[in-house]
Short mmCIF file of C-alpha atoms in Angstrom, two decimals:
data_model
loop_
_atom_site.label_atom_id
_atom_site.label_comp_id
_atom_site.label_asym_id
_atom_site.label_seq_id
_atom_site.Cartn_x
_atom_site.Cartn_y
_atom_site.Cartn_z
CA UNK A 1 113.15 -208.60 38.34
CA UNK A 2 114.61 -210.40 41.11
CA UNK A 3 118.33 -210.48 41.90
CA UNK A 4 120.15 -213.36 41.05
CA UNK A 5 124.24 -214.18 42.10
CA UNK A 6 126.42 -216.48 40.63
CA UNK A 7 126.92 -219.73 42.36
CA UNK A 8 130.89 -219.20 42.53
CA UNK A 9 133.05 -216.17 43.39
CA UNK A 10 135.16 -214.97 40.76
CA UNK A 11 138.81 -216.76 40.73
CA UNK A 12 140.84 -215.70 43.21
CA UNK A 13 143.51 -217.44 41.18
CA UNK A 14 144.36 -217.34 37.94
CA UNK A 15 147.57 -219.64 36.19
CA UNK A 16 148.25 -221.13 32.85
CA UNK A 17 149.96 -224.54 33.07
CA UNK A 18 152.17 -225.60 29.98
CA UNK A 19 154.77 -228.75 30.16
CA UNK A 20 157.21 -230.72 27.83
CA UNK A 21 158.77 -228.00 25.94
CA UNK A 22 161.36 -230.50 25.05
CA UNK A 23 164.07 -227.85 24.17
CA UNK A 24 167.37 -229.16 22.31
CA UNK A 25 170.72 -226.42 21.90
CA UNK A 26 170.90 -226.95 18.36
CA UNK A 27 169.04 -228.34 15.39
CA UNK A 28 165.82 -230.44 15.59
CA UNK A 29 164.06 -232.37 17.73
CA UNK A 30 164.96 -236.22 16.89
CA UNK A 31 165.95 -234.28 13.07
CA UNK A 32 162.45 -233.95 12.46
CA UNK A 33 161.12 -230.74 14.23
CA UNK A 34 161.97 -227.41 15.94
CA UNK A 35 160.34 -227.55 19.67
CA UNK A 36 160.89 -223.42 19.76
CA UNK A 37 158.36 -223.46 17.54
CA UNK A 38 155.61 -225.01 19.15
CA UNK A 39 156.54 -223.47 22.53
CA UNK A 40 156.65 -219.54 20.34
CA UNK A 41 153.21 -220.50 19.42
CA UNK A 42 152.09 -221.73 22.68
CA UNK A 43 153.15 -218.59 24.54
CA UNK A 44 152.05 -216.43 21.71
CA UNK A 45 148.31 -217.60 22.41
CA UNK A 46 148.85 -216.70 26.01
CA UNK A 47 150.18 -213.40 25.37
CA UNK A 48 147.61 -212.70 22.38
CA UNK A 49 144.73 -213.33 24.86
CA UNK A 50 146.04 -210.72 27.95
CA UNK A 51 145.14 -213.17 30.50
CA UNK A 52 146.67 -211.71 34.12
CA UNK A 53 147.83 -215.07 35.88
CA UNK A 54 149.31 -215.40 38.64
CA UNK A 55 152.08 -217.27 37.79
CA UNK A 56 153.03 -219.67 34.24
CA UNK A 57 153.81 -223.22 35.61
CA UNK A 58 156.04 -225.28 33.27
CA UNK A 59 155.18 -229.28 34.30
CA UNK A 60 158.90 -230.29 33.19
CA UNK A 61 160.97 -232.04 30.41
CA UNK A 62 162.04 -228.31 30.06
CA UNK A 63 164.47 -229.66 27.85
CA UNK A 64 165.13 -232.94 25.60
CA UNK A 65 168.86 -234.01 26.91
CA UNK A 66 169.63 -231.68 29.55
CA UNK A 67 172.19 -229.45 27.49
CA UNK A 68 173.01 -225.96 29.17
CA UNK A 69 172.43 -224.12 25.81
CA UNK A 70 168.70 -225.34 25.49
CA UNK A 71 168.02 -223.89 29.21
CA UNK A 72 169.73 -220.91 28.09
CA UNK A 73 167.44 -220.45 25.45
CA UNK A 74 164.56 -221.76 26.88
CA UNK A 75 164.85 -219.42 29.86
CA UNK A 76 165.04 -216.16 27.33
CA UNK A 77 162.26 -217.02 25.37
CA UNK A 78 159.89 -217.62 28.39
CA UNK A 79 161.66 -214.69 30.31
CA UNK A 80 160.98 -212.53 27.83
CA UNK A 81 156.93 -213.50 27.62
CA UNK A 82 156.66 -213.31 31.38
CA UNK A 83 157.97 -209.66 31.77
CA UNK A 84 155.24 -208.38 29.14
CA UNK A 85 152.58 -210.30 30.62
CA UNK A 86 153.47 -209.46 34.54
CA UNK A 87 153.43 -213.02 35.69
CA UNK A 88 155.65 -215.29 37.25
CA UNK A 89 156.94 -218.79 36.04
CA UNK A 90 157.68 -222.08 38.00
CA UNK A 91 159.67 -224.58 36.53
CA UNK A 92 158.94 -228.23 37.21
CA UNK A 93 162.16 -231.24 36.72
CA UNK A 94 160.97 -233.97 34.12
CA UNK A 95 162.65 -237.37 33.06
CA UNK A 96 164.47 -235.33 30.56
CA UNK A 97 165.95 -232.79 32.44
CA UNK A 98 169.43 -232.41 34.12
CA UNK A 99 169.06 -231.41 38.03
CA UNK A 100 172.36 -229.72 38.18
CA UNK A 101 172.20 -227.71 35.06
CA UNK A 102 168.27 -227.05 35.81
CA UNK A 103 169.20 -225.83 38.76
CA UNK A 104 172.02 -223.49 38.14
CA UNK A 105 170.61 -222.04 35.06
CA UNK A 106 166.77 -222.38 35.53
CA UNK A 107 166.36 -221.46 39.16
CA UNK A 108 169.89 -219.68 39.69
CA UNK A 109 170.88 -221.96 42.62
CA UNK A 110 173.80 -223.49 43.29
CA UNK A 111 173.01 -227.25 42.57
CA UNK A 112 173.22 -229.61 45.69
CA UNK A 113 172.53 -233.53 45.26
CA UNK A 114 169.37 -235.17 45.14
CA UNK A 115 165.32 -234.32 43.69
CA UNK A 116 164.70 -230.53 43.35
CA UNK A 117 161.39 -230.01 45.45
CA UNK A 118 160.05 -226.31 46.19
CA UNK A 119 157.74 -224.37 47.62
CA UNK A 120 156.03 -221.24 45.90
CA UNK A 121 153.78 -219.01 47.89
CA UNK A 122 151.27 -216.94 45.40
CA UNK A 123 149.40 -214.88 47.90
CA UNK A 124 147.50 -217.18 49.99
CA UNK A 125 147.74 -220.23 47.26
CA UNK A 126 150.79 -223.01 48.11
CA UNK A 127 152.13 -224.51 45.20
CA UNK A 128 154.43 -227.58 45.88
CA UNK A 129 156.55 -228.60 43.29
CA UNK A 130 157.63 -232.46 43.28
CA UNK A 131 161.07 -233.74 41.60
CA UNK A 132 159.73 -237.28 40.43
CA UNK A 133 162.32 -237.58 37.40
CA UNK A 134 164.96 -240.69 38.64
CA UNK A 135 168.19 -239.80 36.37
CA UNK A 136 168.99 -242.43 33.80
CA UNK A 137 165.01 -243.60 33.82
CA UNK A 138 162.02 -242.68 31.90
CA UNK A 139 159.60 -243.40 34.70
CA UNK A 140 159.22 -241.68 38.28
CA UNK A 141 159.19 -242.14 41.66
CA UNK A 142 159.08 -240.42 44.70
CA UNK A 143 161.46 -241.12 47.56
CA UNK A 144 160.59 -241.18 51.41
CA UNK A 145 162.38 -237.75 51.94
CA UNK A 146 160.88 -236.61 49.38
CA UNK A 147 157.48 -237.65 51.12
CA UNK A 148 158.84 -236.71 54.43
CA UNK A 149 158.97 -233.04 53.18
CA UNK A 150 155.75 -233.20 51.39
CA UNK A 151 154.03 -234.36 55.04
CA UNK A 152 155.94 -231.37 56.71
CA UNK A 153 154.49 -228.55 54.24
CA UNK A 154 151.18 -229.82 54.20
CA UNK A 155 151.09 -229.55 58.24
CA UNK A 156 150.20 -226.30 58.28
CA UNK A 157 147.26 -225.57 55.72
CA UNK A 158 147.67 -222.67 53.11
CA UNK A 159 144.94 -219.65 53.29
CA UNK A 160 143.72 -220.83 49.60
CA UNK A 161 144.71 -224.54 49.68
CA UNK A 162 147.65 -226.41 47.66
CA UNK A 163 148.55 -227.34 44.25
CA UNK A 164 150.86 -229.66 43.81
CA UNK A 165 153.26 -229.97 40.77
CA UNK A 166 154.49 -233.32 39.20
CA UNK A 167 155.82 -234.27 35.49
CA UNK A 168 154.30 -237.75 36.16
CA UNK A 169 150.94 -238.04 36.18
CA UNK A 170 150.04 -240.28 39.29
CA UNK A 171 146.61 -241.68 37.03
CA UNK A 172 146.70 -244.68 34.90
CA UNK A 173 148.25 -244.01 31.54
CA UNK A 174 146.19 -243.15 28.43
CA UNK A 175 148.07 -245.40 26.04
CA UNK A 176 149.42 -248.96 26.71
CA UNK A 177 152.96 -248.44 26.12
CA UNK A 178 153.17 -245.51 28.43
CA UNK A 179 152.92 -247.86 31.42
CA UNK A 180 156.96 -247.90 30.96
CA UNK A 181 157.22 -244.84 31.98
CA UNK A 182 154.70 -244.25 34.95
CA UNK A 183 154.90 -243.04 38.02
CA UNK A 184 155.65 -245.68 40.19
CA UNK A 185 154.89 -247.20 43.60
CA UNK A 186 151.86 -244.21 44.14
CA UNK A 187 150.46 -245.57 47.29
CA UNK A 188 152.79 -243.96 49.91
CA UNK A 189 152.08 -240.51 48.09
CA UNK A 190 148.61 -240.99 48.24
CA UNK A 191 148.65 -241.71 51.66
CA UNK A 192 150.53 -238.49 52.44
CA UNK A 193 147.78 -236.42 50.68
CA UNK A 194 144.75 -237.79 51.58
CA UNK A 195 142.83 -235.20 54.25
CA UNK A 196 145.25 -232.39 52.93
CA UNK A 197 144.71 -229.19 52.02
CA UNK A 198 145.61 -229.90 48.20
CA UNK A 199 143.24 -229.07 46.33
CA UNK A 200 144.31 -229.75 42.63
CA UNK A 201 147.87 -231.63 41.14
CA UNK A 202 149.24 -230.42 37.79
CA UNK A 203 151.35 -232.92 35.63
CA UNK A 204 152.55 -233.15 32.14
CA UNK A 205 155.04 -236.25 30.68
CA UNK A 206 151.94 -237.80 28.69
CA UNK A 207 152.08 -234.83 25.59
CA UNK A 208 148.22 -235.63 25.84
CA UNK A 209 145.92 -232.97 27.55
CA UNK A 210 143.83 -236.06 30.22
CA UNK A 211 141.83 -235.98 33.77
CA UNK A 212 141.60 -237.88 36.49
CA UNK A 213 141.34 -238.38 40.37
CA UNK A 214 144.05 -239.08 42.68
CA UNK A 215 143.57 -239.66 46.49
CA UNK A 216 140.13 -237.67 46.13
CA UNK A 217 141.83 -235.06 44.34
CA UNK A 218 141.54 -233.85 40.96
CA UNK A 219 144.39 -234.19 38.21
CA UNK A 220 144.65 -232.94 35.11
CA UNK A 221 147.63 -233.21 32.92
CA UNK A 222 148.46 -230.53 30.56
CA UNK A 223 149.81 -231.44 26.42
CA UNK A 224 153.19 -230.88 25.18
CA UNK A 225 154.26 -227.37 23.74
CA UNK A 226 156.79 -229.53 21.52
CA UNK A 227 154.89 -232.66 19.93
CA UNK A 228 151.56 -234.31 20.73
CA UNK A 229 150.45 -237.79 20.92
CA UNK A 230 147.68 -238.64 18.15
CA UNK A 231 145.02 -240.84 20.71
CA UNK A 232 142.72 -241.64 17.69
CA UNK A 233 144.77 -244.55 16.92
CA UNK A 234 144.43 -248.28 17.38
CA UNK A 235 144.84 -249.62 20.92
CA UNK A 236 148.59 -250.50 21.44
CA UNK A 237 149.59 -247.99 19.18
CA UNK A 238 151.70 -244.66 19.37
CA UNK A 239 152.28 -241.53 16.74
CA UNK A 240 153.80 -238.34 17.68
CA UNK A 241 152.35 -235.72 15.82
CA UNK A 242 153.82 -231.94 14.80
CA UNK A 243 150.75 -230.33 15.93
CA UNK A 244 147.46 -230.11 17.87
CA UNK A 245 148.92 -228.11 20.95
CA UNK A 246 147.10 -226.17 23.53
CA UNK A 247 147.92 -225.00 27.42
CA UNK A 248 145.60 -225.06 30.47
CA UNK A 249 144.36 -222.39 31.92
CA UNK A 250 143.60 -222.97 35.87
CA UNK A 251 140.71 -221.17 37.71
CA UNK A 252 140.15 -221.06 41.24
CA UNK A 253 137.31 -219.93 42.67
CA UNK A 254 137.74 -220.38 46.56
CA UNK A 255 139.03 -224.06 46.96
CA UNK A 256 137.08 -225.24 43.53
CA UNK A 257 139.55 -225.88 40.68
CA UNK A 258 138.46 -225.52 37.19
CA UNK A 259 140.89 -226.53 34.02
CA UNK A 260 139.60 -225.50 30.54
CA UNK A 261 141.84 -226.83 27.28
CA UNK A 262 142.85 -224.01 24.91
CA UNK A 263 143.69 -224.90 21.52
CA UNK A 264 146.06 -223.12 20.13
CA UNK A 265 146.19 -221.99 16.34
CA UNK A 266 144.20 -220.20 13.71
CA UNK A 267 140.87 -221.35 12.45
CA UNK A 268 137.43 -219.74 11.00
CA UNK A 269 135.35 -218.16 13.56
CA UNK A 270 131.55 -217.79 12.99
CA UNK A 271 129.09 -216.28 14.44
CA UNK A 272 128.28 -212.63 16.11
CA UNK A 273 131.75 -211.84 18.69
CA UNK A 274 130.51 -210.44 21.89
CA UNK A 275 132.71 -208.10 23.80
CA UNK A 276 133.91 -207.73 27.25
CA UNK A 277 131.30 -204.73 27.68
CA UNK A 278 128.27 -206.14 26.18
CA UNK A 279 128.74 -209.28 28.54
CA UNK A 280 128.90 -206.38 31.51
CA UNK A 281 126.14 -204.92 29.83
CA UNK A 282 123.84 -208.31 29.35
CA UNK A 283 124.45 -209.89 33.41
CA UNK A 284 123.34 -205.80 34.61
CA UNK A 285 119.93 -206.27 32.46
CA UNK A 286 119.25 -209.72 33.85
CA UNK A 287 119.98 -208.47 36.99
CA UNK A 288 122.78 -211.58 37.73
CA UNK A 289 126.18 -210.70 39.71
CA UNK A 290 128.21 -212.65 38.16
CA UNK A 291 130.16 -213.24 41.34
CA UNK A 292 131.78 -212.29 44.84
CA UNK A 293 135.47 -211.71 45.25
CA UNK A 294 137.09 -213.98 48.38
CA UNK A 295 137.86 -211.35 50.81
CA UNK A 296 141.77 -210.92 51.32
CA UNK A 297 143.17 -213.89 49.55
CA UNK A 298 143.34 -212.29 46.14
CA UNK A 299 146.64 -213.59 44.25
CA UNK A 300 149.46 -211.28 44.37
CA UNK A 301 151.71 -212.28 41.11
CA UNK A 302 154.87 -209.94 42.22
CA UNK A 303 154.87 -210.67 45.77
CA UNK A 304 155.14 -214.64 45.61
CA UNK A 305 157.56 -216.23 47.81
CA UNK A 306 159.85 -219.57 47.27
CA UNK A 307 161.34 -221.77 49.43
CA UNK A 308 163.25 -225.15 49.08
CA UNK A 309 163.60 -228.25 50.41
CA UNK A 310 167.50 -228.25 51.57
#
């Protein structure tokens, strides 16, 4: 039987990407729901499922108004997930968030002026996070500096390529009203990207899992923890719903990015479950590796680095 390999390596990168958790310091969310909730079952998934990623990256609107209470408990809950799993978590600003609280109490900084952009280093993978929230507005933008630092980073290329991290989606919006609250005046940050090393950006703001392309790169834009928008509506209109929540889990394999939607939640199964060994076991008999592993860029979850944009 001849010998047959896979036509990717196995990920060299692994990460989940959640956003919106929309956490308040007391009561419910706009009186009608509890966001811990959603985000308990979210992260309960993830844990359930003993994924090793690299890192959990949290696409902003950490919380609904900002209040230091609702980072407080945000940051224990996810804390606490993140030391039984082994993984790391970047947090991401959103339109809802409060840069000097987020700072102080999310990254345990000492807040200085102006968008909160970092750099994470996960082995040889660059993550860039970009601060697109503009306080007092729904919608984003990105400043000059902000692309002036962005330009600087990508300079040098990273051994595994770039993600980049923005709460606004920089893709046309799924629903019509949502054009309020875009990300605006894209073309500079396009311009910056194109011919870089990024190889995949991350977003969140819509609280609908969607995909697109942006300056020949791939986005995809991960649901809300706290409420999701129902799409199977009538064009023009819009309907939260209490429900219907997933996260995305991000595979790399060499510079190829690969996002898969997981549901969350319980539901029938059917069918004959295969294990982890019998899958072992059926690739040997068909004589198929199932993959390579890149040589000496493998993640390293506890030895990430971050830096800041000062």
């Amino acid at each position: 039987m001849q010998l047959v390999r896979a036509e990717y390596p196995t990920p060299n990168h692994v990460l989940v990407h959640v956003s919106d958790p929309h956490f308040v310091a007391e009561g419910l969310l706009y009186g009608e729901m509890d966001p811990q909730l959603g985000l308990v079952e979210v992260m309960d998934a993830i844990e359930a499922s003993r994924l090793k990623a690299d890192a959990i990256i949290f696409s902003g609107d950490l919380t609904d108004k900002g209040n230091e209470e609702a980072y407080r408990r945000l940051r224990t809950i996810c804390d606490a997930y993140a030391a039984r799993m082994g993984g790391r978590i970047i947090w991401t600003m959103g339109n809802h968030d409060d840069r000097t609280n987020f700072q102080r109490l999310m990254l345990d900084e000492e807040p200085r002026p102006g968008p909160v952009d970092r750099r994470y280093n996960l082995g040889g993978l660059r993550v860039l996070v970009l601060d697109s929230s503009i306080p007092g507005s729904h919608h984003g933008e990105i400043d000059g500096d902000q692309l002036r630092w962005l330009a600087g980073e990508l300079e040098t290329p990273a051994d595994d390529g770039t993600l980049l991290v923005v709460h606004h989606p920089p893709v046309p919006p799924v629903q019509d009203l949502a054009v309020l609250s875009e990300l605006r005046n894209q073309e500079p940050l396009a311009r910056v990207l194109k011919g870089s090393d990024v190889i995949g950006i991350l977003s969140g703001h819509t609280h609908c899992s969607a995909f697109s392309g942006f300056a020949g790169i791939p986005v995809s834009v991960a649901a809300s923890t706290s409420y999701t928008q129902d799409l199977a509506l009538p064009a023009g209109q819009m309907q939260g719903r209490d429900g219907a929540r997933s996260y995305n889990l991000i595979r790399i394999h060499g510079r190829t990015v690969v996002t898969a939607v997981v549901p969350v939640g319980t539901y029938r199964s059917f069918g004959t479950p295969v294990t982890a060994e019998e899958t072992r076991q059926r690739l040997a008999a068909a004589v198929v590796i199932p993959g390579h592993t890149v040589p000496d860029q493998a993640a390293n979850p506890s030895g990430g680095t971050l830096s800041g944009r000062r």
